[in-house]
Amino acid sequence: MGIPTEPIGSIPRPPALLAALSAHASGEIDDAELAARQDEAVADTIHRLELAGSPVLVDGEQSKPSFVTYPLDGLPGLSPDGAVIPFADGHTRRLPCLTSGPFGYQAHAVTYLRAARRHTALPVKQAVIAPSALSLLYPAAGVDGYPRAKFLDDLAAEAEADIRACLDAGAHVVQLDFTEGRLSLKLDPSGGVLDDFVALNNRVLERFSEDERARIGVHTCPGGDQDSTHSADVDYAGLLPKLFRLKAGNFYIQLAGEPDPERVLGIIADTLPPDVRVFVGVTDPIDPVVESVEQVRDRVLAAARHIPPERLGTCDDCGFSPFADDTSTSRDTAFAKIAARVEGTRLASEALGL
């Protein structure tokens, strides 16, 4: 089988879908018309991933408003003035803020999975947002009549349901997006917030069997939006030992964009728990240059010097367009990088005799 390789999630939306999103926002087209354009984009994404030789597919998040807010569309009791996430280039993203309870998902990721599976017979992976990210919706001042403890109970139940529905619907893997993990160490270098995030995520993951957790993974990166990051300056040495406490069978770790990947590989080798697989990033969505297959091959072989090949996989560092309005990377560039990842991983597998 060789070394497995998987995409992370988002793919830049095609121009027709971007136009439809704008038209929908201005009231020029209705929900049904937007849904039709989204389904066309999903079908095209699946087709192009198949052409690139990807053994595992994703829907490219063509129908998600963003990787983090998809459960919230239509949720009452939200205001727009929530936590602000600053990026290195000066732009920001802002989460909504909860103003009343109870909290419940308005959309579940299984709807995206089912839509994608209609277009292919190949394995489909589904990304979901980690409950730790959505915990940031709760304001420090609290919510009248809805204590934080009750909110976290509701959030954990919804996150479990989101994951379980995808597993039951046949997802190849369910991936928790945990980009806030590295960011937490920038906001709180003591690690206390990260500890809370890990505990909350494990509160959900512990509800799954060992066999189920073998099909659950966690993705970490320093953020990737408009060709900028929010926490690339945070040392992996503070994150990875705590990240690997999460009760998941797979970890997807941004690596290609790191200034010293060999050092990070050494940290992974020293802290990786037994019986899990680590997928290392071998393509950088922020870099406009498409990696050569030889460059990818060499990155995989470097990783195999630190991580046993039977516990190694490859991925892209991050999604290519985690927010629907991020057009910093072209669709063609994203698929070219994916094709290089797939072929470079195959060459590395051959070189390792796998």
CSV table of C-alpha atoms in Angstrom, one decimal:
chain,number,residue,atom,x,y,z
A,1,MET,CA,0.0,0.0,0.0
A,2,GLY,CA,2.9,2.4,0.5
A,3,ILE,CA,2.8,5.5,2.7
A,4,PRO,CA,-0.8,6.8,3.0
A,5,THR,CA,-1.5,10.4,1.8
A,6,GLU,CA,-4.5,12.5,2.5
A,7,PRO,CA,-5.7,16.1,1.8
A,8,ILE,CA,-6.4,18.3,4.8
A,9,GLY,CA,-9.7,19.9,3.7
A,10,SER,CA,-10.4,23.1,2.0
A,11,ILE,CA,-9.8,23.8,-1.7
A,12,PRO,CA,-10.2,27.3,-3.3
A,13,ARG,CA,-13.8,27.8,-4.6
A,14,PRO,CA,-14.2,28.1,-8.4
A,15,PRO,CA,-15.2,31.5,-9.8
A,16,ALA,CA,-18.8,30.4,-10.5
A,17,LEU,CA,-19.3,29.5,-6.8
A,18,LEU,CA,-17.6,32.7,-5.6
A,19,ALA,CA,-20.0,34.7,-7.8
A,20,ALA,CA,-23.0,32.7,-6.5
A,21,LEU,CA,-22.0,33.3,-2.9
A,22,SER,CA,-21.9,37.0,-3.6
A,23,ALA,CA,-25.2,36.9,-5.4
A,24,HIS,CA,-26.8,35.0,-2.6
A,25,ALA,CA,-25.5,37.5,0.0
A,26,SER,CA,-27.2,40.3,-2.0
A,27,GLY,CA,-30.4,38.5,-2.5
A,28,GLU,CA,-30.0,38.0,-6.2
A,29,ILE,CA,-30.3,34.2,-6.0
A,30,ASP,CA,-32.1,31.9,-3.6
A,31,ASP,CA,-30.9,29.1,-1.4
A,32,ALA,CA,-31.7,26.4,-4.0
A,33,GLU,CA,-29.7,28.1,-6.7
A,34,LEU,CA,-26.7,28.5,-4.3
A,35,ALA,CA,-27.0,24.8,-3.3
A,36,ALA,CA,-26.9,23.8,-7.0
A,37,ARG,CA,-23.7,25.8,-7.6
A,38,GLN,CA,-22.1,24.3,-4.4
A,39,ASP,CA,-22.9,20.8,-5.6
A,40,GLU,CA,-21.3,21.5,-9.0
A,41,ALA,CA,-18.2,22.7,-7.2
A,42,VAL,CA,-18.1,19.6,-5.0
A,43,ALA,CA,-18.4,17.4,-8.0
A,44,ASP,CA,-15.6,19.2,-9.8
A,45,THR,CA,-13.4,19.1,-6.7
A,46,ILE,CA,-14.0,15.3,-6.4
A,47,HIS,CA,-13.2,14.8,-10.1
A,48,ARG,CA,-10.0,16.8,-10.0
A,49,LEU,CA,-8.8,15.1,-6.9
A,50,GLU,CA,-9.4,11.8,-8.7
A,51,LEU,CA,-7.4,13.0,-11.7
A,52,ALA,CA,-4.6,14.0,-9.3
A,53,GLY,CA,-4.5,10.4,-8.1
A,54,SER,CA,-5.6,11.2,-4.6
A,55,PRO,CA,-6.4,7.9,-2.9
A,56,VAL,CA,-8.6,9.7,-0.3
A,57,LEU,CA,-10.9,12.5,-1.3
A,58,VAL,CA,-12.5,15.5,0.4
A,59,ASP,CA,-15.3,17.8,-0.7
A,60,GLY,CA,-12.9,20.8,-0.5
A,61,GLU,CA,-15.3,22.5,1.9
A,62,GLN,CA,-17.1,24.0,-1.1
A,63,SER,CA,-20.4,24.3,0.8
A,64,LYS,CA,-18.9,25.5,4.2
A,65,PRO,CA,-18.9,29.2,5.0
A,66,SER,CA,-15.7,28.4,6.9
A,67,PHE,CA,-14.0,25.5,8.5
A,68,VAL,CA,-15.0,26.8,12.0
A,69,THR,CA,-18.4,28.4,11.7
A,70,TYR,CA,-20.3,25.8,9.6
A,71,PRO,CA,-22.4,24.6,12.7
A,72,LEU,CA,-23.6,28.1,13.5
A,73,ASP,CA,-25.5,29.3,10.5
A,74,GLY,CA,-29.0,30.2,11.7
A,75,LEU,CA,-28.2,29.7,15.4
A,76,PRO,CA,-30.1,32.3,17.5
A,77,GLY,CA,-28.4,34.0,20.4
A,78,LEU,CA,-25.2,35.1,18.6
A,79,SER,CA,-23.6,38.5,18.3
A,80,PRO,CA,-20.7,39.3,15.9
A,81,ASP,CA,-18.4,40.7,18.5
A,82,GLY,CA,-16.6,37.6,19.7
A,83,ALA,CA,-12.9,36.6,20.0
A,84,VAL,CA,-10.6,38.2,17.5
A,85,ILE,CA,-7.9,36.1,15.8
A,86,PRO,CA,-5.0,38.3,14.5
A,87,PHE,CA,-2.8,37.2,11.7
A,88,ALA,CA,0.8,38.1,11.0
A,89,ASP,CA,0.0,40.3,8.0
A,90,GLY,CA,-2.3,42.5,10.1
A,91,HIS,CA,-5.7,41.1,9.0
A,92,THR,CA,-8.0,39.5,11.5
A,93,ARG,CA,-10.9,37.1,11.7
A,94,ARG,CA,-13.6,37.4,14.3
A,95,LEU,CA,-15.7,34.7,15.9
A,96,PRO,CA,-19.3,35.3,16.9
A,97,CYS,CA,-20.2,35.5,20.6
A,98,LEU,CA,-22.9,33.6,22.4
A,99,THR,CA,-25.5,35.8,24.0
A,100,SER,CA,-28.1,33.2,25.0
A,101,GLY,CA,-28.6,29.5,25.3
A,102,PRO,CA,-29.0,26.6,24.8
A,103,PHE,CA,-26.3,25.9,22.3
A,104,GLY,CA,-26.8,23.5,19.5
A,105,TYR,CA,-25.4,22.8,16.0
A,106,GLN,CA,-27.6,24.1,13.2
A,107,ALA,CA,-25.7,22.1,10.6
A,108,HIS,CA,-23.7,18.8,10.9
A,109,ALA,CA,-20.7,17.8,8.8
A,110,VAL,CA,-22.4,14.5,7.8
A,111,THR,CA,-24.5,16.5,5.3
A,112,TYR,CA,-21.3,17.5,3.5
A,113,LEU,CA,-20.0,14.0,3.6
A,114,ARG,CA,-23.1,12.5,2.1
A,115,ALA,CA,-23.1,15.1,-0.7
A,116,ALA,CA,-19.5,14.3,-1.6
A,117,ARG,CA,-20.0,10.5,-1.5
A,118,ARG,CA,-22.7,10.9,-4.2
A,119,HIS,CA,-20.0,11.8,-6.6
A,120,THR,CA,-17.4,9.0,-6.0
A,121,ALA,CA,-16.8,5.4,-4.9
A,122,LEU,CA,-13.4,6.3,-3.4
A,123,PRO,CA,-12.9,6.8,0.3
A,124,VAL,CA,-14.0,10.3,1.5
A,125,LYS,CA,-12.5,12.0,4.6
A,126,GLN,CA,-14.6,14.6,6.6
A,127,ALA,CA,-13.2,17.5,8.5
A,128,VAL,CA,-15.1,18.8,11.6
A,129,ILE,CA,-14.3,21.6,13.9
A,130,ALA,CA,-12.8,20.7,17.3
A,131,PRO,CA,-15.0,21.5,20.3
A,132,SER,CA,-12.2,23.5,21.7
A,133,ALA,CA,-12.6,26.1,18.9
A,134,LEU,CA,-16.3,26.5,19.5
A,135,SER,CA,-15.7,26.9,23.3
A,136,LEU,CA,-14.3,30.3,22.4
A,137,LEU,CA,-17.9,31.4,21.6
A,138,TYR,CA,-18.7,31.6,25.3
A,139,PRO,CA,-18.0,35.1,26.7
A,140,ALA,CA,-15.8,35.7,29.7
A,141,ALA,CA,-18.7,37.7,31.3
A,142,GLY,CA,-21.0,34.7,31.1
A,143,VAL,CA,-24.5,34.3,29.7
A,144,ASP,CA,-27.5,35.0,31.8
A,145,GLY,CA,-29.4,31.8,32.7
A,146,TYR,CA,-26.9,29.6,30.8
A,147,PRO,CA,-23.8,28.8,32.9
A,148,ARG,CA,-20.5,27.8,31.2
A,149,ALA,CA,-20.6,24.3,32.6
A,150,LYS,CA,-24.0,23.7,30.9
A,151,PHE,CA,-22.7,25.2,27.6
A,152,LEU,CA,-19.7,22.8,27.7
A,153,ASP,CA,-22.0,19.9,28.3
A,154,ASP,CA,-24.1,20.9,25.3
A,155,LEU,CA,-21.0,21.5,23.2
A,156,ALA,CA,-19.5,18.1,24.0
A,157,ALA,CA,-22.7,16.4,23.1
A,158,GLU,CA,-23.0,18.2,19.8
A,159,ALA,CA,-19.3,17.6,18.9
A,160,GLU,CA,-19.7,13.9,19.7
A,161,ALA,CA,-22.8,13.7,17.5
A,162,ASP,CA,-21.0,15.6,14.6
A,163,ILE,CA,-18.2,13.0,14.7
A,164,ARG,CA,-20.3,9.9,15.2
A,165,ALA,CA,-22.7,10.7,12.4
A,166,CYS,CA,-19.7,11.0,10.0
A,167,LEU,CA,-18.3,7.7,11.2
A,168,ASP,CA,-21.6,6.0,10.9
A,169,ALA,CA,-22.1,7.4,7.4
A,170,GLY,CA,-18.8,5.7,6.2
A,171,ALA,CA,-16.2,8.5,6.5
A,172,HIS,CA,-12.8,7.1,5.8
A,173,VAL,CA,-11.5,9.3,8.6
A,174,VAL,CA,-13.0,12.2,10.6
A,175,GLN,CA,-10.4,15.0,11.2
A,176,LEU,CA,-10.7,17.5,14.0
A,177,ASP,CA,-9.4,20.9,13.0
A,178,PHE,CA,-7.4,22.1,16.0
A,179,THR,CA,-5.6,25.2,14.7
A,180,GLU,CA,-6.4,27.0,18.0
A,181,GLY,CA,-4.1,24.7,19.8
A,182,ARG,CA,-0.9,26.4,18.7
A,183,LEU,CA,-2.6,29.8,18.9
A,184,SER,CA,-3.4,29.2,22.5
A,185,LEU,CA,0.2,29.1,23.4
A,186,LYS,CA,0.6,32.6,21.9
A,187,LEU,CA,-2.3,33.9,23.9
A,188,ASP,CA,-1.3,32.0,27.1
A,189,PRO,CA,2.4,30.9,27.1
A,190,SER,CA,1.8,29.2,30.5
A,191,GLY,CA,-0.1,26.4,28.6
A,192,GLY,CA,-3.2,26.6,30.8
A,193,VAL,CA,-5.6,27.4,27.9
A,194,LEU,CA,-4.0,24.6,25.9
A,195,ASP,CA,-4.5,22.2,28.8
A,196,ASP,CA,-8.2,23.2,28.9
A,197,PHE,CA,-8.5,22.7,25.1
A,198,VAL,CA,-7.0,19.2,25.3
A,199,ALA,CA,-9.2,18.2,28.3
A,200,LEU,CA,-12.4,19.4,26.4
A,201,ASN,CA,-11.4,17.6,23.2
A,202,ASN,CA,-10.6,14.4,25.2
A,203,ARG,CA,-13.9,14.7,27.0
A,204,VAL,CA,-15.4,14.1,23.5
A,205,LEU,CA,-12.9,11.6,22.1
A,206,GLU,CA,-13.1,9.4,25.2
A,207,ARG,CA,-16.7,8.6,24.2
A,208,PHE,CA,-15.5,6.6,21.2
A,209,SER,CA,-14.2,3.1,21.1
A,210,GLU,CA,-10.6,2.3,20.3
A,211,ASP,CA,-11.6,1.1,16.8
A,212,GLU,CA,-13.5,4.3,16.3
A,213,ARG,CA,-10.6,6.4,17.4
A,214,ALA,CA,-8.5,4.7,14.8
A,215,ARG,CA,-10.6,6.5,12.3
A,216,ILE,CA,-10.4,9.9,14.0
A,217,GLY,CA,-7.5,12.3,13.5
A,218,VAL,CA,-6.4,15.8,14.7
A,219,HIS,CA,-5.0,18.5,12.5
A,220,THR,CA,-2.7,21.2,13.9
A,221,CYS,CA,-1.2,24.2,12.0
A,222,PRO,CA,-0.4,27.8,12.7
A,223,GLY,CA,-3.4,28.9,10.8
A,224,GLY,CA,-3.5,29.6,7.1
A,225,ASP,CA,-5.6,32.5,5.7
A,226,GLN,CA,-4.9,35.0,2.9
A,227,ASP,CA,-1.3,33.6,2.8
A,228,SER,CA,-0.7,34.5,6.4
A,229,THR,CA,-0.6,32.7,9.8
A,230,HIS,CA,-1.6,33.5,13.3
A,231,SER,CA,0.9,31.4,15.3
A,232,ALA,CA,3.9,30.3,13.2
A,233,ASP,CA,6.2,32.0,15.8
A,234,VAL,CA,5.1,29.5,18.5
A,235,ASP,CA,7.5,26.7,19.1
A,236,TYR,CA,6.2,23.2,18.4
A,237,ALA,CA,8.2,22.0,21.4
A,238,GLY,CA,5.5,23.5,23.6
A,239,LEU,CA,2.6,22.1,21.6
A,240,LEU,CA,3.4,18.6,20.5
A,241,PRO,CA,3.8,16.8,23.8
A,242,LYS,CA,0.4,18.1,24.9
A,243,LEU,CA,-1.1,17.6,21.4
A,244,PHE,CA,-0.2,13.9,21.6
A,245,ARG,CA,-2.3,13.5,24.7
A,246,LEU,CA,-5.4,13.7,22.6
A,247,LYS,CA,-7.0,10.3,22.3
A,248,ALA,CA,-7.0,10.0,18.5
A,249,GLY,CA,-5.5,7.5,16.1
A,250,ASN,CA,-4.0,10.0,13.6
A,251,PHE,CA,-2.3,13.3,13.7
A,252,TYR,CA,-1.9,15.7,10.8
A,253,ILE,CA,1.0,18.1,11.4
A,254,GLN,CA,2.0,21.2,9.4
A,255,LEU,CA,5.7,20.8,8.6
A,256,ALA,CA,6.6,21.9,5.1
A,257,GLY,CA,6.3,25.6,6.1
A,258,GLU,CA,8.5,25.2,9.2
A,259,PRO,CA,11.9,26.9,9.1
A,260,ASP,CA,13.6,23.8,10.7
A,261,PRO,CA,11.6,20.7,9.9
A,262,GLU,CA,14.3,18.3,11.0
A,263,ARG,CA,14.1,19.8,14.5
A,264,VAL,CA,10.3,19.3,14.5
A,265,LEU,CA,10.7,15.7,13.3
A,266,GLY,CA,13.0,15.1,16.2
A,267,ILE,CA,10.3,16.4,18.6
A,268,ILE,CA,7.7,14.2,17.0
A,269,ALA,CA,9.9,11.2,17.2
A,270,ASP,CA,10.6,11.8,20.9
A,271,THR,CA,6.9,12.4,21.9
A,272,LEU,CA,4.8,10.4,19.5
A,273,PRO,CA,2.7,7.9,21.5
A,274,PRO,CA,2.5,4.2,20.4
A,275,ASP,CA,-0.1,2.9,18.0
A,276,VAL,CA,-0.8,6.2,16.2
A,277,ARG,CA,0.0,7.4,12.8
A,278,VAL,CA,1.4,10.9,12.1
A,279,PHE,CA,0.8,12.6,8.7
A,280,VAL,CA,3.4,15.2,8.1
A,281,GLY,CA,2.8,18.2,5.8
A,282,VAL,CA,4.9,18.0,2.6
A,283,THR,CA,3.3,20.8,0.6
A,284,ASP,CA,2.9,24.4,1.8
A,285,PRO,CA,-0.4,26.1,0.8
A,286,ILE,CA,1.0,29.5,1.6
A,287,ASP,CA,4.0,29.2,-0.7
A,288,PRO,CA,2.9,30.1,-4.3
A,289,VAL,CA,5.6,27.9,-5.7
A,290,VAL,CA,4.4,24.4,-6.6
A,291,GLU,CA,6.6,21.7,-5.0
A,292,SER,CA,8.3,19.3,-7.4
A,293,VAL,CA,7.7,15.6,-6.9
A,294,GLU,CA,11.3,15.2,-6.1
A,295,GLN,CA,11.1,17.8,-3.3
A,296,VAL,CA,8.1,16.1,-1.8
A,297,ARG,CA,9.9,12.7,-2.1
A,298,ASP,CA,12.9,14.0,-0.2
A,299,ARG,CA,10.7,15.5,2.5
A,300,VAL,CA,9.0,12.2,3.0
A,301,LEU,CA,12.3,10.4,3.1
A,302,ALA,CA,13.6,12.9,5.7
A,303,ALA,CA,10.5,12.2,7.8
A,304,ALA,CA,11.1,8.4,7.5
A,305,ARG,CA,14.5,8.8,9.1
A,306,HIS,CA,12.7,9.9,12.3
A,307,ILE,CA,9.3,8.2,12.2
A,308,PRO,CA,8.9,4.5,11.3
A,309,PRO,CA,7.4,4.3,7.8
A,310,GLU,CA,4.6,2.0,9.0
A,311,ARG,CA,3.5,4.9,11.3
A,312,LEU,CA,4.0,7.7,8.7
A,313,GLY,CA,1.7,9.4,6.3
A,314,THR,CA,1.7,12.7,4.3
A,315,CYS,CA,-0.7,15.6,3.9
A,316,ASP,CA,-0.8,19.2,2.9
A,317,ASP,CA,0.2,21.6,5.7
A,318,CYS,CA,-3.2,23.1,5.9
A,319,GLY,CA,-6.4,23.6,3.9
A,320,PHE,CA,-5.9,25.9,0.9
A,321,SER,CA,-8.9,28.1,1.6
A,322,PRO,CA,-10.3,27.6,5.1
A,323,PHE,CA,-12.6,30.6,4.7
A,324,ALA,CA,-14.8,30.8,1.7
A,325,ASP,CA,-13.6,34.3,0.7
A,326,ASP,CA,-9.9,33.4,0.8
A,327,THR,CA,-8.7,33.6,-2.8
A,328,SER,CA,-5.0,34.0,-2.1
A,329,THR,CA,-4.2,30.6,-3.7
A,330,SER,CA,-5.6,29.7,-7.1
A,331,ARG,CA,-7.6,26.5,-7.5
A,332,ASP,CA,-5.2,25.3,-10.2
A,333,THR,CA,-2.2,25.8,-7.8
A,334,ALA,CA,-3.9,23.8,-5.1
A,335,PHE,CA,-4.5,20.8,-7.3
A,336,ALA,CA,-1.0,21.0,-8.7
A,337,LYS,CA,0.4,20.9,-5.2
A,338,ILE,CA,-1.9,17.9,-4.3
A,339,ALA,CA,-0.7,16.0,-7.4
A,340,ALA,CA,2.9,16.7,-6.4
A,341,ARG,CA,2.2,15.4,-2.9
A,342,VAL,CA,0.5,12.2,-4.2
A,343,GLU,CA,3.3,11.4,-6.7
A,344,GLY,CA,6.1,12.4,-4.4
A,345,THR,CA,4.8,10.2,-1.7
A,346,ARG,CA,4.6,7.3,-4.1
A,347,LEU,CA,8.2,7.8,-5.1
A,348,ALA,CA,9.3,7.9,-1.5
A,349,SER,CA,7.3,4.7,-0.8
A,350,GLU,CA,9.2,3.0,-3.7
A,351,ALA,CA,12.5,4.2,-2.4
A,352,LEU,CA,11.7,2.7,1.0
A,353,GLY,CA,10.6,-0.5,-0.6
A,354,LEU,CA,7.0,-0.2,0.6
